[in-house]
Each structure stands twice: as structure tokens, then as C-alpha cells.
């Protein structure tokens, strides 16, 4: 039973992290563009794409319309957080990687406990747990 609560708390916090990030991308575009430029990315095409992804990823996980789609969202968020953290470390701004590290911890917790809280299990949790 504790895994049920661990799943929902970690998933809710991960979703809040992503939705807050999307809101920042919408409301503070100039600042986001500057930060992405410091990381070496051309932000003009990246910002609208990231806003959509930062909303659709948590929506796919929370709604669980499809288990494969939910697992794909977990994978996409994993790679985004991993690459985001590495981008900050790569330009020698390790403090900028802290949100990505927190997000990764929440993501792993959510993913590993999802079968305890959902009716339809993910086949990948069983594969990684053994």
C-alpha cells in the first residue's frame, strides 16, 4: 500500500516540475532563450517544441490512455532530464543540473512503483525489477 502513495506523490511532483517548466518557457521566453543559448542551443525552434513536450509527457503518464504511450513518455522524459543535466555539467554550470537530478529521482520512483498503483501493469517494470 505505501507504494501506491509513493507512486502518486512522485508522479504528481514530476508532473508539477514539468508543467511549471512549461509555464516558464511560455512566460519568460527571453530568459529561456538566453539560458538555452548559454548551453549552446538555438532556441527559436526549440522552445515551442519543448513547451508541447513538457505538457504532453506528464499528460500521457497521468492519463495512462495507453500503457505503451505512457512508457514512451517515461522514456522521453528520462532522456530529456539526462541530456538536460549533462548539458549543464558540460558547460560547467553543475548547479543548473539540480532540477534534472531531482526530476530523474522522481521519474525513477514513479516508473518503478507504477504497477502498484495502476490497474494495467507496464511489462517493462517487471523486466527491470528482476
Tab-separated table of N, CA and C in Angstrom:
chain	number	residue	atom	x	y	z
A	1	UNK	N	0.794	-1.210	0.000
A	1	UNK	CA	0.000	0.000	0.000
A	1	UNK	C	0.840	1.280	0.000
A	2	UNK	N	1.999	1.302	0.693
A	2	UNK	CA	2.810	2.525	0.641
A	2	UNK	C	3.281	2.852	-0.774
A	3	UNK	N	3.525	1.809	-1.597
A	3	UNK	CA	3.967	2.047	-2.968
A	3	UNK	C	2.929	2.832	-3.762
A	4	UNK	N	1.655	2.626	-3.449
A	4	UNK	CA	0.569	3.359	-4.099
A	4	UNK	C	0.767	4.858	-3.883
A	5	UNK	N	1.012	5.248	-2.645
A	5	UNK	CA	1.199	6.660	-2.326
A	5	UNK	C	2.521	7.192	-2.862
A	6	UNK	N	3.553	6.375	-2.804
A	6	UNK	CA	4.850	6.781	-3.351
A	6	UNK	C	4.711	7.071	-4.840
A	7	UNK	N	3.974	6.208	-5.543
A	7	UNK	CA	3.763	6.418	-6.978
A	7	UNK	C	3.072	7.756	-7.235
A	8	UNK	N	1.958	7.980	-6.560
A	8	UNK	CA	1.174	9.183	-6.854
A	8	UNK	C	1.883	10.461	-6.423
A	9	UNK	N	2.606	10.423	-5.323
A	9	UNK	CA	3.347	11.621	-4.899
A	9	UNK	C	4.484	11.908	-5.878
A	10	UNK	N	5.257	10.888	-6.231
A	10	UNK	CA	6.375	11.113	-7.162
A	10	UNK	C	5.875	11.525	-8.539
A	11	UNK	N	4.790	10.930	-9.000
A	11	UNK	CA	4.238	11.281	-10.313
A	11	UNK	C	3.676	12.695	-10.307
A	12	UNK	N	2.996	13.056	-9.225
A	12	UNK	CA	2.453	14.417	-9.121
A	12	UNK	C	3.576	15.450	-9.089
A	13	UNK	N	4.617	15.182	-8.309
A	13	UNK	CA	5.731	16.129	-8.237
A	13	UNK	C	6.474	16.235	-9.570
A	14	UNK	N	6.653	15.117	-10.254
A	14	UNK	CA	7.282	15.136	-11.583
A	14	UNK	C	6.432	15.954	-12.556
A	15	UNK	N	5.128	15.757	-12.504
A	15	UNK	CA	4.225	16.497	-13.385
A	15	UNK	C	4.255	17.991	-13.077
A	16	UNK	N	4.280	18.350	-11.797
A	16	UNK	CA	4.364	19.758	-11.415
A	16	UNK	C	5.677	20.360	-11.913
A	17	UNK	N	6.762	19.621	-11.779
A	17	UNK	CA	8.059	20.091	-12.269
A	17	UNK	C	7.992	20.391	-13.768
A	18	UNK	N	7.416	19.475	-14.519
A	18	UNK	CA	7.342	19.655	-15.973
A	18	UNK	C	6.366	20.750	-16.380
A	19	UNK	N	5.220	20.818	-15.726
A	19	UNK	CA	4.231	21.836	-16.078
A	19	UNK	C	4.717	23.231	-15.664
A	20	UNK	N	5.406	23.335	-14.536
A	20	UNK	CA	5.986	24.616	-14.132
A	20	UNK	C	7.058	25.044	-15.127
A	21	UNK	N	7.843	24.091	-15.586
A	21	UNK	CA	8.865	24.393	-16.582
A	21	UNK	C	8.222	24.875	-17.884
A	22	UNK	N	7.146	24.233	-18.288
A	22	UNK	CA	6.433	24.673	-19.498
A	22	UNK	C	5.892	26.094	-19.318
A	23	UNK	N	5.372	26.381	-18.128
A	23	UNK	CA	4.859	27.729	-17.858
A	23	UNK	C	5.974	28.765	-17.927
A	24	UNK	N	7.152	28.418	-17.421
A	24	UNK	CA	8.296	29.329	-17.501
A	24	UNK	C	8.693	29.539	-18.956
A	25	UNK	N	8.671	28.476	-19.745
A	25	UNK	CA	9.009	28.596	-21.166
A	25	UNK	C	8.032	29.542	-21.875
A	26	UNK	N	6.767	29.538	-21.448
A	26	UNK	CA	5.754	30.401	-22.074
A	26	UNK	C	5.887	31.844	-21.592
A	27	UNK	N	6.061	32.029	-20.290
A	27	UNK	CA	6.008	33.379	-19.719
A	27	UNK	C	7.341	34.121	-19.757
A	28	UNK	N	8.446	33.413	-19.771
A	28	UNK	CA	9.761	34.063	-19.733
A	28	UNK	C	10.605	33.625	-20.919
A	29	UNK	N	10.059	33.785	-22.108
A	29	UNK	CA	10.729	33.316	-23.328
A	29	UNK	C	12.128	33.892	-23.510
A	30	UNK	N	12.287	35.170	-23.236
A	30	UNK	CA	13.603	35.789	-23.449
A	30	UNK	C	14.654	35.187	-22.523
A	31	UNK	N	14.281	34.990	-21.258
A	31	UNK	CA	15.209	34.379	-20.310
A	31	UNK	C	15.538	32.947	-20.719
A	32	UNK	N	14.521	32.183	-21.122
A	32	UNK	CA	14.729	30.795	-21.557
A	32	UNK	C	15.620	30.768	-22.786
A	33	UNK	N	15.382	31.673	-23.717
A	33	UNK	CA	16.210	31.750	-24.926
A	33	UNK	C	17.671	32.023	-24.562
A	34	UNK	N	17.896	32.907	-23.584
A	34	UNK	CA	19.252	33.237	-23.145
A	34	UNK	C	19.918	32.026	-22.485
A	35	UNK	N	19.192	31.330	-21.613
A	35	UNK	CA	19.758	30.159	-20.936
A	35	UNK	C	20.093	29.067	-21.945
A	36	UNK	N	19.193	28.823	-22.884
A	36	UNK	CA	19.458	27.803	-23.896
A	36	UNK	C	20.640	28.191	-24.780
A	37	UNK	N	20.791	29.480	-25.059
A	37	UNK	CA	21.941	29.940	-25.844
A	37	UNK	C	23.237	29.710	-25.079
A	38	UNK	N	23.208	29.903	-23.751
A	38	UNK	CA	24.398	29.643	-22.932
A	38	UNK	C	24.774	28.158	-22.957
A	39	UNK	N	23.766	27.305	-23.151
A	39	UNK	CA	24.022	25.865	-23.237
A	39	UNK	C	24.426	25.447	-24.649
A	40	UNK	N	24.367	26.391	-25.592
A	40	UNK	CA	24.787	26.102	-26.951
A	40	UNK	C	23.671	25.685	-27.892
A	41	UNK	N	22.414	25.936	-27.496
A	41	UNK	CA	21.284	25.550	-28.341
A	41	UNK	C	20.675	26.765	-29.008
A	42	UNK	N	20.204	26.580	-30.249
A	42	UNK	CA	19.455	27.631	-30.926
A	42	UNK	C	18.014	27.507	-30.449
A	43	UNK	N	17.539	28.487	-29.720
A	43	UNK	CA	16.266	28.371	-29.007
A	43	UNK	C	15.045	28.679	-29.846
A	44	UNK	N	15.182	29.330	-30.972
A	44	UNK	CA	13.996	29.766	-31.716
A	44	UNK	C	13.096	28.600	-32.122
A	45	UNK	N	13.663	27.498	-32.534
A	45	UNK	CA	12.848	26.347	-32.924
A	45	UNK	C	12.609	25.392	-31.752
A	46	UNK	N	13.450	25.459	-30.749
A	46	UNK	CA	13.399	24.503	-29.646
A	46	UNK	C	12.313	24.828	-28.620
A	47	UNK	N	12.083	26.096	-28.348
A	47	UNK	CA	11.149	26.481	-27.288
A	47	UNK	C	9.723	25.994	-27.541
A	48	UNK	N	9.116	26.232	-28.695
A	48	UNK	CA	7.740	25.738	-28.889
A	48	UNK	C	7.645	24.212	-28.794
A	49	UNK	N	8.627	23.518	-29.314
A	49	UNK	CA	8.649	22.058	-29.248
A	49	UNK	C	8.719	21.592	-27.799
A	50	UNK	N	9.584	22.214	-27.003
A	50	UNK	CA	9.738	21.812	-25.608
A	50	UNK	C	8.487	22.118	-24.784
A	51	UNK	N	7.797	23.202	-25.084
A	51	UNK	CA	6.554	23.509	-24.368
A	51	UNK	C	5.547	22.388	-24.589
A	52	UNK	N	5.413	21.954	-25.827
A	52	UNK	CA	4.462	20.883	-26.153
A	52	UNK	C	4.853	19.586	-25.455
A	53	UNK	N	6.115	19.242	-25.500
A	53	UNK	CA	6.601	18.008	-24.880
A	53	UNK	C	6.440	18.049	-23.361
A	54	UNK	N	6.702	19.202	-22.760
A	54	UNK	CA	6.609	19.323	-21.305
A	54	UNK	C	5.163	19.265	-20.806
A	55	UNK	N	4.217	19.445	-21.690
A	55	UNK	CA	2.802	19.288	-21.323
A	55	UNK	C	2.315	17.881	-21.666
A	56	UNK	N	2.671	17.390	-22.844
A	56	UNK	CA	2.171	16.081	-23.281
A	56	UNK	C	2.789	14.904	-22.527
A	57	UNK	N	4.049	15.007	-22.102
A	57	UNK	CA	4.691	13.913	-21.367
A	57	UNK	C	3.954	13.573	-20.080
A	58	UNK	N	3.793	14.546	-19.186
A	58	UNK	CA	3.040	14.255	-17.959
A	58	UNK	C	1.583	13.873	-18.231
A	59	UNK	N	0.983	14.466	-19.265
A	59	UNK	CA	-0.408	14.113	-19.594
A	59	UNK	C	-0.511	12.636	-19.979
A	60	UNK	N	0.459	12.142	-20.735
A	60	UNK	CA	0.446	10.731	-21.136
A	60	UNK	C	0.625	9.814	-19.935
A	61	UNK	N	1.476	10.214	-19.003
A	61	UNK	CA	1.707	9.393	-17.814
A	61	UNK	C	0.503	9.431	-16.886
A	62	UNK	N	-0.048	10.613	-16.653
A	62	UNK	CA	-1.172	10.735	-15.729
A	62	UNK	C	-2.446	10.106	-16.273
A	63	UNK	N	-2.713	10.300	-17.555
A	63	UNK	CA	-3.961	9.783	-18.134
A	63	UNK	C	-3.893	8.280	-18.366
A	64	UNK	N	-2.706	7.820	-18.710
A	64	UNK	CA	-2.473	6.392	-18.989
A	64	UNK	C	-3.514	5.853	-19.972
A	65	UNK	N	-3.765	6.610	-21.028
A	65	UNK	CA	-4.672	6.185	-22.084
A	65	UNK	C	-4.184	4.881	-22.688
A	66	UNK	N	-2.877	4.754	-22.762
A	66	UNK	CA	-2.242	3.574	-23.333
A	66	UNK	C	-0.964	3.303	-22.546
A	67	UNK	N	-0.773	2.055	-22.143
A	67	UNK	CA	0.444	1.706	-21.397
A	67	UNK	C	1.691	1.936	-22.254
A	68	UNK	N	1.712	1.519	-23.528
A	68	UNK	CA	2.907	1.806	-24.339
A	68	UNK	C	3.188	3.305	-24.492
A	69	UNK	N	2.139	4.112	-24.629
A	69	UNK	CA	2.332	5.560	-24.730
A	69	UNK	C	2.876	6.119	-23.422
A	70	UNK	N	2.366	5.632	-22.314
A	70	UNK	CA	2.863	6.057	-21.004
A	70	UNK	C	4.338	5.680	-20.837
A	71	UNK	N	4.689	4.462	-21.210
A	71	UNK	CA	6.087	4.033	-21.111
A	71	UNK	C	6.983	4.835	-22.052
A	72	UNK	N	6.474	5.195	-23.216
A	72	UNK	CA	7.230	6.043	-24.139
A	72	UNK	C	7.447	7.428	-23.535
A	73	UNK	N	6.432	7.943	-22.848
A	73	UNK	CA	6.575	9.245	-22.182
A	73	UNK	C	7.634	9.164	-21.081
A	74	UNK	N	7.625	8.072	-20.316
A	74	UNK	CA	8.674	7.889	-19.300
A	74	UNK	C	10.057	7.903	-19.958
A	75	UNK	N	10.201	7.203	-21.063
A	75	UNK	CA	11.496	7.144	-21.753
A	75	UNK	C	11.899	8.523	-22.264
A	76	UNK	N	10.965	9.234	-22.867
A	76	UNK	CA	11.267	10.570	-23.378
A	76	UNK	C	11.682	11.526	-22.273
A	77	UNK	N	10.955	11.478	-21.160
A	77	UNK	CA	11.302	12.345	-20.036
A	77	UNK	C	12.657	11.953	-19.462
A	78	UNK	N	12.923	10.653	-19.392
A	78	UNK	CA	14.233	10.188	-18.901
A	78	UNK	C	15.365	10.779	-19.735
A	79	UNK	N	15.262	10.649	-21.054
A	79	UNK	CA	16.330	11.158	-21.918
A	79	UNK	C	16.417	12.675	-21.866
A	80	UNK	N	15.279	13.351	-21.776
A	80	UNK	CA	15.305	14.806	-21.668
A	80	UNK	C	16.022	15.246	-20.396
A	81	UNK	N	15.671	14.636	-19.264
A	81	UNK	CA	16.297	15.014	-17.998
A	81	UNK	C	17.785	14.674	-17.985
A	82	UNK	N	18.127	13.514	-18.508
A	82	UNK	CA	19.527	13.105	-18.568
A	82	UNK	C	20.343	14.078	-19.423
A	83	UNK	N	19.853	14.380	-20.605
A	83	UNK	CA	20.573	15.282	-21.506
A	83	UNK	C	20.601	16.712	-20.979
A	84	UNK	N	19.529	17.130	-20.316
A	84	UNK	CA	19.498	18.467	-19.723
A	84	UNK	C	20.563	18.592	-18.640
A	85	UNK	N	20.610	17.604	-17.767
A	85	UNK	CA	21.623	17.627	-16.715
A	85	UNK	C	23.027	17.611	-17.273
A	86	UNK	N	23.254	16.764	-18.261
A	86	UNK	CA	24.585	16.681	-18.876
A	86	UNK	C	24.957	17.964	-19.616
A	87	UNK	N	23.974	18.643	-20.207
A	87	UNK	CA	24.256	19.906	-20.895
A	87	UNK	C	24.749	20.944	-19.896
A	88	UNK	N	24.121	21.005	-18.726
A	88	UNK	CA	24.568	21.961	-17.706
A	88	UNK	C	25.956	21.615	-17.175
A	89	UNK	N	26.192	20.348	-16.946
A	89	UNK	CA	27.513	19.927	-16.473
A	89	UNK	C	28.560	20.193	-17.554
A	90	UNK	N	28.187	19.968	-18.810
A	90	UNK	CA	29.117	20.155	-19.924
A	90	UNK	C	29.598	21.580	-20.104
A	91	UNK	N	28.768	22.557	-19.717
A	91	UNK	CA	29.192	23.961	-19.820
A	91	UNK	C	29.637	24.498	-18.464
A	92	UNK	N	29.900	23.578	-17.560
A	92	UNK	CA	30.425	23.888	-16.230
A	92	UNK	C	29.479	24.748	-15.390
A	93	UNK	N	28.174	24.403	-15.455
A	93	UNK	CA	27.174	25.022	-14.584
A	93	UNK	C	26.450	23.877	-13.863
A	94	UNK	N	27.156	23.182	-12.972
A	94	UNK	CA	26.561	21.994	-12.351
A	94	UNK	C	25.322	22.291	-11.513
A	95	UNK	N	25.213	23.482	-10.961
A	95	UNK	CA	24.016	23.817	-10.184
A	95	UNK	C	22.764	23.809	-11.060
A	96	UNK	N	22.936	24.082	-12.352
A	96	UNK	CA	21.810	24.051	-13.276
A	96	UNK	C	21.277	22.649	-13.516
A	97	UNK	N	22.073	21.651	-13.155
A	97	UNK	CA	21.651	20.262	-13.333
A	97	UNK	C	20.805	19.753	-12.168
A	98	UNK	N	20.674	20.532	-11.106
A	98	UNK	CA	19.924	20.090	-9.929
A	98	UNK	C	18.463	19.761	-10.235
A	99	UNK	N	17.718	20.609	-10.963
A	99	UNK	CA	16.337	20.228	-11.287
A	99	UNK	C	16.260	18.920	-12.078
A	100	UNK	N	17.208	18.699	-12.971
A	100	UNK	CA	17.222	17.451	-13.741
A	100	UNK	C	17.493	16.262	-12.830
A	101	UNK	N	18.375	16.418	-11.860
A	101	UNK	CA	18.663	15.326	-10.925
A	101	UNK	C	17.444	15.002	-10.069
A	102	UNK	N	16.765	16.035	-9.592
A	102	UNK	CA	15.533	15.826	-8.815
A	102	UNK	C	14.489	15.153	-9.701
A	103	UNK	N	14.353	15.641	-10.926
A	103	UNK	CA	13.398	15.049	-11.863
A	103	UNK	C	13.700	13.587	-12.151
A	104	UNK	N	14.969	13.255	-12.309
A	104	UNK	CA	15.348	11.856	-12.544
A	104	UNK	C	14.979	10.969	-11.355
A	105	UNK	N	15.201	11.455	-10.147
A	105	UNK	CA	14.833	10.682	-8.957
A	105	UNK	C	13.323	10.462	-8.899
A	106	UNK	N	12.561	11.505	-9.190
A	106	UNK	CA	11.098	11.381	-9.203
A	106	UNK	C	10.642	10.438	-10.312
A	107	UNK	N	11.277	10.547	-11.468
A	107	UNK	CA	10.913	9.707	-12.607
A	107	UNK	C	11.151	8.233	-12.316
A	108	UNK	N	12.316	7.911	-11.801
A	108	UNK	CA	12.638	6.510	-11.492
A	108	UNK	C	11.673	5.975	-10.436
A	109	UNK	N	11.393	6.772	-9.424
A	109	UNK	CA	10.459	6.348	-8.375
A	109	UNK	C	9.071	6.106	-8.953
A	110	UNK	N	8.602	7.036	-9.768
A	110	UNK	CA	7.284	6.893	-10.384
A	110	UNK	C	7.225	5.657	-11.272
A	111	UNK	N	8.239	5.482	-12.106
A	111	UNK	CA	8.251	4.356	-13.033
A	111	UNK	C	8.278	3.020	-12.298
A	112	UNK	N	9.121	2.916	-11.282
A	112	UNK	CA	9.286	1.635	-10.586
A	112	UNK	C	8.093	1.262	-9.718
A	113	UNK	N	7.264	2.228	-9.342
A	113	UNK	CA	6.103	1.934	-8.489
A	113	UNK	C	4.780	1.985	-9.246
A	114	UNK	N	4.813	2.219	-10.551
A	114	UNK	CA	3.571	2.388	-11.295
A	114	UNK	C	2.682	1.149	-11.282
A	115	UNK	N	3.248	-0.039	-11.287
A	115	UNK	CA	2.418	-1.251	-11.303
A	115	UNK	C	1.687	-1.468	-9.986
A	116	UNK	N	2.163	-0.855	-8.914
A	116	UNK	CA	1.483	-0.962	-7.630
A	116	UNK	C	0.253	-0.064	-7.553
A	117	UNK	N	0.185	0.938	-8.428
A	117	UNK	CA	-0.900	1.911	-8.355
A	117	UNK	C	-1.845	1.870	-9.558
A	118	UNK	N	-1.489	1.175	-10.597
A	118	UNK	CA	-2.285	1.162	-11.821
A	118	UNK	C	-2.893	-0.208	-12.058
A	119	UNK	N	-4.079	-0.200	-12.688
A	119	UNK	CA	-4.781	-1.460	-12.964
A	119	UNK	C	-4.091	-2.284	-14.045
A	120	UNK	N	-3.634	-1.603	-15.094
A	120	UNK	CA	-2.960	-2.295	-16.192
A	120	UNK	C	-1.460	-2.123	-15.989
A	121	UNK	N	-0.737	-3.207	-15.740
A	121	UNK	CA	0.699	-3.089	-15.450
A	121	UNK	C	1.532	-2.818	-16.696
A	122	UNK	N	2.653	-2.187	-16.461
A	122	UNK	CA	3.627	-1.997	-17.524
A	122	UNK	C	4.520	-3.222	-17.563
A	123	UNK	N	4.721	-3.816	-18.738
A	123	UNK	CA	5.581	-5.007	-18.796
A	123	UNK	C	7.052	-4.682	-18.533
A	124	UNK	N	7.445	-3.432	-18.676
A	124	UNK	CA	8.851	-3.071	-18.527
A	124	UNK	C	9.284	-2.954	-17.079
A	125	UNK	N	8.355	-2.698	-16.182
A	125	UNK	CA	8.711	-2.606	-14.773
A	125	UNK	C	9.117	-3.988	-14.288
A	126	UNK	N	8.397	-5.017	-14.673
A	126	UNK	CA	8.746	-6.384	-14.291
A	126	UNK	C	10.100	-6.762	-14.867
A	127	UNK	N	10.352	-6.344	-16.083
A	127	UNK	CA	11.609	-6.695	-16.739
A	127	UNK	C	12.808	-6.045	-16.057
A	128	UNK	N	12.622	-4.839	-15.523
A	128	UNK	CA	13.740	-4.149	-14.895
A	128	UNK	C	13.855	-4.449	-13.414
A	129	UNK	N	12.810	-4.942	-12.787
A	129	UNK	CA	12.826	-5.165	-11.346
A	129	UNK	C	13.512	-6.478	-10.987
A	130	UNK	N	13.679	-7.383	-11.932
A	130	UNK	CA	14.268	-8.693	-11.611
A	130	UNK	C	15.683	-8.789	-12.086
